[in-house]
Amino acid sequence: METTPRRATGRPRGFDADEALDRALAVFWAQGYEGASLANLTDAMGISTASMYATFGNKEQLFRKALQRYDEGPSAYVEPALAEPTALGVAAALLTGTIQTTTRPDQPHGCLGVQGALATGDAASDIRELLVGWRNNGTARVQERFERAVDEGDLPPDTNTALLARYVTTLQVGIAVQAASGMGPCELQELADAALRTWPVGAAGRG
């Protein structure tokens, strides 16, 4: 006796996990963590809620994967920026990279690390803490690079590297907020240039 074959469940035919994650990233980036509903996410990803859970886990796990994707893609400018030969070059590259990433016409404006944490309530406290740690880690890496610049004579020996690193990363956050509010790249670059005009220079830089 013939039996009717069961319909396959789980991933839809042609499901591309990388593409779906990119689409989820765009939703989180534009709407923030709490603003992005499961319906928004699955509609954008083109999959069912069951497929999302099976492939990526729950919403929090999906966001963590999207943040990693953001680091590897839109935020990938950080690594070459930290490799610039001077501290001023590092700061300039970080600010320019932030401007370029937060104002591209083909993707959401602003920064996922900033947008994602907006208006997070108690239910999203883990995500808020995740993003605080993410931003603090970025600041720590900049500070470490500036400490090397002090050792190399590129920055004055009495430089408060923690304060300088916080200054630069706070500028990055401000740029992201202004970009999300509609400010264009030219205006943002003028602000970045103005902010770096009084940059401290060490003995090596004056030579």
Rosetta silent file (secondary structure, phi, psi, omega in degrees, C-alpha in Angstrom):
SEQUENCE: METTPRRATGRPRGFDADEALDRALAVFWAQGYEGASLANLTDAMGISTASMYATFGNKEQLFRKALQRYDEGPSAYVEPALAEPTALGVAAALLTGTIQTTTRPDQPHGCLGVQGALATGDAASDIRELLVGWRNNGTARVQERFERAVDEGDLPPDTNTALLARYVTTLQVGIAVQAASGMGPCELQELADAALRTWPVGAAGRG
SCORE:     score description
SCORE:     0.000 S_00000001
   1 L     0.000  131.474 -179.555    0.000    0.000    0.000 S_00000001
   2 L   -74.626  144.891  175.918    1.370    3.363   -0.971 S_00000001
   3 L  -121.234  148.455  178.568    1.853    5.953    1.709 S_00000001
   4 L   -77.544  122.695 -179.057    2.037    9.694    1.288 S_00000001
   5 L   -62.235  142.735  178.309    5.598   10.863    2.028 S_00000001
   6 L   -72.139  145.072  175.731    5.893   13.221    4.940 S_00000001
   7 L   -72.945  132.590  179.860    6.784   16.800    4.222 S_00000001
   8 L   -64.535  141.109  177.981   10.291   17.621    5.384 S_00000001
   9 L  -112.499  171.601  179.551   10.484   19.932    8.354 S_00000001
  10 L    97.757 -132.386 -175.603   13.181   22.274    9.572 S_00000001
  11 L   -66.363  135.334  175.479   15.171   24.363    7.152 S_00000001
  12 L   -69.507  156.895  179.521   13.335   25.504    4.044 S_00000001
  13 L   -59.188  134.985  178.561   14.740   24.446    0.684 S_00000001
  14 L    80.204   11.068 -177.360   17.602   26.676   -0.389 S_00000001
  15 L   -67.045  125.313  178.987   18.093   28.027    3.135 S_00000001
  16 L  -112.756  109.084 -175.068   21.419   29.881    3.403 S_00000001
  17 H   -62.506  -39.340 -179.659   22.423   30.322    7.052 S_00000001
  18 H   -64.653  -44.270  179.402   25.007   33.016    6.289 S_00000001
  19 H   -65.417  -40.643  178.689   22.543   35.066    4.261 S_00000001
  20 H   -63.378  -39.335  178.916   19.864   34.660    6.915 S_00000001
  21 H   -66.560  -38.854  176.499   22.298   35.836    9.592 S_00000001
  22 H   -60.858  -39.012  179.856   23.180   38.886    7.512 S_00000001
  23 H   -70.449  -37.728  175.958   19.487   39.719    7.270 S_00000001
  24 H   -64.841  -40.485  176.476   19.015   39.284   11.003 S_00000001
  25 H   -56.197  -45.193 -179.691   21.995   41.549   11.574 S_00000001
  26 H   -61.816  -37.225  179.375   20.347   44.248    9.481 S_00000001
  27 H   -68.383  -48.247  178.137   17.147   44.002   11.539 S_00000001
  28 H   -60.487  -40.315 -178.334   18.959   44.225   14.879 S_00000001
  29 H   -62.658  -42.127 -176.820   21.084   47.060   13.528 S_00000001
  30 H   -80.877  -34.210 -169.909   18.084   49.090   12.414 S_00000001
  31 H  -111.997   -7.854 -175.293   15.668   48.308   15.248 S_00000001
  32 L    80.381  170.607 -176.874   17.818   47.477   18.265 S_00000001
  33 L   -66.525  -54.034 -177.279   17.606   44.271   20.263 S_00000001
  34 L   -72.422  -30.812  179.896   14.228   44.792   21.894 S_00000001
  35 L   -68.990  -22.614 -179.527   12.767   46.569   18.883 S_00000001
  36 L   -86.300  107.863  178.599   13.421   43.547   16.685 S_00000001
  37 L   -82.720  164.095  176.562   10.553   41.109   17.170 S_00000001
  38 H   -60.554  -36.045  178.502   10.733   37.439   16.250 S_00000001
  39 H   -64.767  -43.852  176.623    8.279   38.148   13.439 S_00000001
  40 H   -57.427  -46.591 -175.297   10.539   40.933   12.095 S_00000001
  41 H   -66.669  -50.326 -177.137   13.542   38.655   12.253 S_00000001
  42 H   -68.597  -34.292  176.048   12.035   35.545   10.696 S_00000001
  43 H   -62.354  -45.061 -179.445   10.306   37.561    7.962 S_00000001
  44 H   -67.143  -37.458 -178.423   13.601   39.201    7.044 S_00000001
  45 H   -77.164  -18.477 -179.570   15.471   35.885    7.223 S_00000001
  46 L    72.746   30.474 -179.556   12.841   34.108    5.138 S_00000001
  47 L  -135.613  168.093  177.297   12.518   31.207    7.567 S_00000001
  48 L   -81.892  165.209  176.712   10.103   29.947   10.181 S_00000001
  49 H   -61.416  -38.527  178.904   10.533   30.502   13.893 S_00000001
  50 H   -62.009  -41.074  178.830   11.222   26.775   14.288 S_00000001
  51 H   -66.583  -37.135  178.855   14.017   26.973   11.708 S_00000001
  52 H   -63.295  -46.732  179.871   15.484   30.004   13.436 S_00000001
  53 H   -63.803  -40.573 -177.041   15.590   28.228   16.793 S_00000001
  54 H   -66.852  -33.334 -174.444   16.997   25.051   15.241 S_00000001
  55 H   -94.639  -41.418 -171.608   19.780   26.887   13.412 S_00000001
  56 H  -115.031  -11.437 -174.306   20.649   29.888   15.566 S_00000001
  57 L    90.201 -159.990 -178.376   19.085   29.269   18.975 S_00000001
  58 L   -78.219 -175.128 -175.705   16.849   31.807   20.699 S_00000001
  59 H   -61.914  -41.647 -179.974   16.746   35.540   20.034 S_00000001
  60 H   -63.466  -42.891  178.165   19.600   36.315   22.411 S_00000001
  61 H   -64.772  -37.297  177.116   21.820   33.673   20.813 S_00000001
  62 H   -63.118  -41.784  179.664   20.921   35.017   17.384 S_00000001
  63 H   -64.407  -40.959  178.734   21.915   38.506   18.461 S_00000001
  64 H   -60.364  -40.599  177.651   25.256   37.257   19.781 S_00000001
  65 H   -67.527  -37.502  178.586   25.944   35.625   16.420 S_00000001
  66 H   -66.522  -38.045  178.331   24.889   38.821   14.629 S_00000001
  67 H   -64.805  -39.952  176.434   27.261   40.882   16.796 S_00000001
  68 H   -63.481  -40.405  177.955   30.108   38.539   15.888 S_00000001
  69 H   -62.276  -38.786  178.354   29.117   38.911   12.246 S_00000001
  70 H   -62.988  -42.248  177.899   29.210   42.679   12.693 S_00000001
  71 H   -61.460  -40.017 -175.739   32.737   42.464   14.089 S_00000001
  72 H   -79.420  -20.787 -176.574   33.882   40.364   11.148 S_00000001
  73 L  -112.929  -93.931 -176.594   32.172   42.521    8.525 S_00000001
  74 L   -55.345  -33.548 -177.258   31.112   46.161    8.978 S_00000001
  75 L   -95.121   12.461 -176.829   33.373   46.652   12.001 S_00000001
  76 L   -69.643  -10.307  178.075   36.402   44.945   10.450 S_00000001
  77 L   -65.299  -17.598 -175.395   38.062   48.346    9.942 S_00000001
  78 H   -62.868  -44.414 -177.038   39.174   48.234   13.602 S_00000001
  79 H   -59.853  -53.705  177.768   42.028   45.766   13.057 S_00000001
  80 H   -64.937  -28.495  177.622   43.834   47.733   10.326 S_00000001
  81 H   -64.458  -43.490  179.976   43.154   50.969   12.230 S_00000001
  82 H   -68.204  -18.338  179.799   44.956   49.633   15.306 S_00000001
  83 L   -89.211   -0.226  177.017   47.852   48.654   13.054 S_00000001
  84 L   -59.104  147.019 -173.170   48.452   52.245   11.913 S_00000001
  85 L   -70.689  -19.202  179.699   52.047   53.321   12.668 S_00000001
  86 L  -126.567  157.547  178.772   51.122   56.297   14.870 S_00000001
  87 H   -63.370  -39.064  177.049   48.569   56.915   17.585 S_00000001
  88 H   -63.772  -39.871  176.610   47.123   59.811   15.616 S_00000001
  89 H   -62.777  -38.277  176.409   46.836   57.534   12.612 S_00000001
  90 H   -60.735  -51.205 -178.053   45.029   54.987   14.776 S_00000001
  91 H   -61.083  -44.700 -179.037   42.549   57.583   16.036 S_00000001
  92 H   -63.160  -42.424 -179.212   41.950   59.024   12.562 S_00000001
  93 H   -68.040  -36.691  177.311   41.424   55.580   11.039 S_00000001
  94 H   -64.493  -43.949 -179.112   39.016   54.566   13.814 S_00000001
  95 H   -69.321  -42.441  178.527   36.923   57.700   13.360 S_00000001
  96 H   -65.004  -40.958  177.392   36.934   57.504    9.570 S_00000001
  97 H   -62.385  -39.614  176.869   36.060   53.811    9.714 S_00000001
  98 H   -62.456  -43.655  179.608   33.180   54.583   12.053 S_00000001
  99 H   -61.271  -47.530 -178.265   31.902   57.264    9.699 S_00000001
 100 H   -63.656  -41.043 -178.146   32.064   54.993    6.678 S_00000001
 101 H   -70.526  -34.345 -173.781   30.395   52.087    8.484 S_00000001
 102 H   -91.215   -2.844 -176.672   27.592   54.142   10.012 S_00000001
 103 H  -125.588    8.467 -179.356   26.609   56.143    6.918 S_00000001
 104 L   -64.316  136.093 -176.668   26.619   53.656    4.039 S_00000001
 105 L   -70.325  -18.139 -175.675   23.441   54.006    1.978 S_00000001
 106 L   -96.029    9.797  179.678   23.019   50.234    1.556 S_00000001
 107 L  -148.668  166.051 -179.548   22.844   49.392    5.254 S_00000001
 108 L   -59.167  146.311  177.048   21.313   50.774    8.472 S_00000001
 109 L   -84.836  157.621 -177.115   22.871   53.952    9.806 S_00000001
 110 L    92.090 -172.057 -176.018   24.425   54.059   13.242 S_00000001
 111 L  -117.384  134.793  178.746   26.298   51.319   15.106 S_00000001
 112 H   -58.343  -39.619 -178.658   24.899   47.920   16.075 S_00000001
 113 H   -66.239  -23.372  177.102   26.704   48.141   19.417 S_00000001
 114 H   -93.728  -50.959 -178.795   24.937   51.421   20.181 S_00000001
 115 H   -61.274  -37.646 -175.568   21.574   50.822   18.498 S_00000001
 116 L   -63.376  -26.661 -175.715   21.318   47.324   19.919 S_00000001
 117 L   -95.829   -1.854 -176.943   21.373   48.567   23.512 S_00000001
 118 L   -67.470  134.405  173.415   18.835   51.356   23.175 S_00000001
 119 L    54.151   41.606  176.689   15.796   51.096   25.451 S_00000001
 120 L   -87.967  126.344  179.028   16.679   47.651   26.802 S_00000001
 121 L   -88.278 -167.901 -177.719   14.578   46.667   29.798 S_00000001
 122 H   -60.718  -34.305 -177.873   15.235   44.109   32.523 S_00000001
 123 H   -65.125  -23.228 -178.678   14.421   41.237   30.180 S_00000001
 124 H  -109.291   24.162 -176.313   17.322   42.268   27.951 S_00000001
 125 H   -62.827  -32.902  178.809   19.814   42.957   30.732 S_00000001
 126 H   -64.891  -37.815  178.208   22.150   40.219   29.459 S_00000001
 127 H   -70.067  -40.230  177.120   22.318   41.892   26.068 S_00000001
 128 H   -59.411  -44.683  178.663   22.916   45.269   27.668 S_00000001
 129 H   -66.812  -36.945  176.301   25.794   43.803   29.649 S_00000001
 130 H   -58.228  -45.314 -176.380   27.102   42.057   26.536 S_00000001
 131 H   -74.739  -32.524  173.111   27.260   45.354   24.666 S_00000001
 132 H   -61.491  -45.496  178.045   28.811   47.205   27.604 S_00000001
 133 H   -64.029  -38.140  178.724   31.525   44.569   27.635 S_00000001
 134 H   -61.740  -45.990  179.481   31.875   44.785   23.859 S_00000001
 135 H   -69.301  -40.516  179.117   32.412   48.539   23.978 S_00000001
 136 H   -64.260  -36.267  177.420   34.748   48.327   26.993 S_00000001
 137 H   -64.013  -40.853  177.331   36.828   45.713   25.226 S_00000001
 138 H   -61.574  -42.750  178.291   37.166   48.040   22.245 S_00000001
 139 H   -63.765  -41.317 -179.724   38.321   50.863   24.516 S_00000001
 140 H   -62.720  -36.998  179.737   40.821   48.588   26.255 S_00000001
 141 H   -68.638  -38.043  176.954   42.345   47.606   22.921 S_00000001
 142 H   -66.752  -43.032  178.355   42.748   51.245   21.938 S_00000001
 143 H   -60.017  -43.327  178.791   44.318   52.037   25.307 S_00000001
 144 H   -59.258  -40.994  178.947   46.775   49.165   24.880 S_00000001
 145 H   -66.307  -38.260  179.185   47.761   50.546   21.480 S_00000001
 146 H   -70.396  -32.795  175.588   48.253   54.043   22.950 S_00000001
 147 H   -63.169  -37.720  175.543   50.416   52.629   25.743 S_00000001
 148 H   -64.841  -37.247  178.906   52.653   51.201   23.048 S_00000001
 149 H   -64.227  -36.050  175.717   52.731   54.639   21.415 S_00000001
 150 H   -63.851  -45.439 -179.769   53.981   56.118   24.719 S_00000001
 151 H   -61.252  -32.657 -177.925   56.734   53.484   24.876 S_00000001
 152 L   -86.168   -4.695 -178.473   57.730   54.343   21.295 S_00000001
 153 L    82.105    7.879  179.536   57.823   58.089   21.985 S_00000001
 154 L   -76.775  -29.384  174.278   54.904   58.721   19.653 S_00000001
 155 L  -117.464  150.530  178.492   52.835   60.057   22.576 S_00000001
 156 L   -57.316  148.553 -176.628   54.182   62.130   25.493 S_00000001
 157 L   -63.227  -24.342 -178.913   55.333   60.042   28.484 S_00000001
 158 L   -94.646   14.523 -179.328   52.724   61.619   30.781 S_00000001
 159 L   -63.138  131.493  172.765   49.805   60.775   28.466 S_00000001
 160 L   -83.011   91.408 -172.867   46.732   59.453   30.266 S_00000001
 161 H   -65.721  -31.776  178.097   46.197   56.593   27.823 S_00000001
 162 H   -64.825  -44.357  179.707   42.964   55.455   29.496 S_00000001
 163 H   -66.774  -42.160 -178.835   41.443   58.924   29.105 S_00000001
 164 H   -65.261  -40.109  178.120   42.702   59.307   25.543 S_00000001
 165 H   -65.252  -41.433  178.082   41.308   55.917   24.551 S_00000001
 166 H   -65.033  -35.581  177.464   37.965   56.780   26.143 S_00000001
 167 H   -60.506  -48.711 -177.751   37.985   60.095   24.279 S_00000001
 168 H   -65.388  -45.929 -177.981   38.421   58.389   20.931 S_00000001
 169 H   -70.864  -29.251  173.959   35.836   55.672   21.547 S_00000001
 170 H   -67.617  -37.611  174.093   33.348   58.211   22.906 S_00000001
 171 H   -60.997  -40.027  178.091   33.807   60.154   19.678 S_00000001
 172 H   -61.184  -43.982  178.879   33.027   56.953   17.797 S_00000001
 173 H   -63.605  -43.335  178.678   29.799   56.492   19.744 S_00000001
 174 H   -61.392  -40.434  177.221   28.863   60.137   19.158 S_00000001
 175 H   -61.276  -44.273 -179.424   29.502   59.752   15.435 S_00000001
 176 H   -62.241  -41.136  179.323   27.282   56.658   15.363 S_00000001
 177 H   -65.221  -44.204  179.121   24.468   58.457   17.158 S_00000001
 178 H   -64.979  -38.030  178.574   24.706   61.451   14.816 S_00000001
 179 H   -63.832  -42.260  178.254   24.785   59.135   11.788 S_00000001
 180 H   -64.770  -23.965  179.113   21.649   57.359   13.011 S_00000001
 181 L   -86.934   -2.714  175.176   20.040   60.803   13.331 S_00000001
 182 L   108.817    0.028  179.019   20.755   61.563    9.682 S_00000001
 183 L   -69.483  138.565 -175.562   24.035   63.494    9.715 S_00000001
 184 L   -84.816  167.222 -175.692   26.033   62.872    6.562 S_00000001
 185 H   -63.545  -34.456 -179.316   29.608   61.622    6.171 S_00000001
 186 H   -65.586  -45.254  178.164   31.078   64.985    5.157 S_00000001
 187 H   -63.742  -40.419 -179.358   29.772   66.735    8.268 S_00000001
 188 H   -67.297  -36.717  178.536   30.893   63.859   10.455 S_00000001
 189 H   -67.721  -36.247  175.930   34.368   63.888    8.948 S_00000001
 190 H   -61.265  -41.681  178.001   34.643   67.621    9.663 S_00000001
 191 H   -64.241  -43.341  179.873   33.780   66.908   13.298 S_00000001
 192 H   -62.867  -43.648  179.807   36.324   64.091   13.478 S_00000001
 193 H   -62.382  -41.756  179.553   39.039   66.270   11.970 S_00000001
 194 H   -64.264  -37.701 -177.738   38.271   69.076   14.417 S_00000001
 195 H   -68.197  -22.103 -176.058   38.395   66.680   17.368 S_00000001
 196 L  -102.584    4.276 -176.937   41.907   65.533   16.455 S_00000001
 197 L   -68.322  -24.894 -179.081   43.485   68.942   15.832 S_00000001
 198 L  -104.734   30.942 -175.851   44.871   69.160   19.365 S_00000001
 199 L   -64.516  135.144  179.453   46.279   65.637   19.403 S_00000001
 200 L   -70.000  140.285 -178.227   49.267   65.217   21.777 S_00000001
 201 L  -122.728  130.880  179.353   52.595   64.560   20.063 S_00000001
 202 L   -86.238 -177.388 -178.125   55.577   62.839   21.645 S_00000001
 203 H   -60.411  -38.590 -179.084   59.270   63.372   21.032 S_00000001
 204 H   -65.836  -34.949  179.358   59.317   60.896   18.150 S_00000001
 205 H   -72.907  -23.744  179.833   56.514   62.772   16.441 S_00000001
 206 H   -88.451   -9.491 -176.129   58.328   66.083   16.713 S_00000001
 207 L   -77.977    0.000    0.000   61.534   64.739   15.281 S_00000001
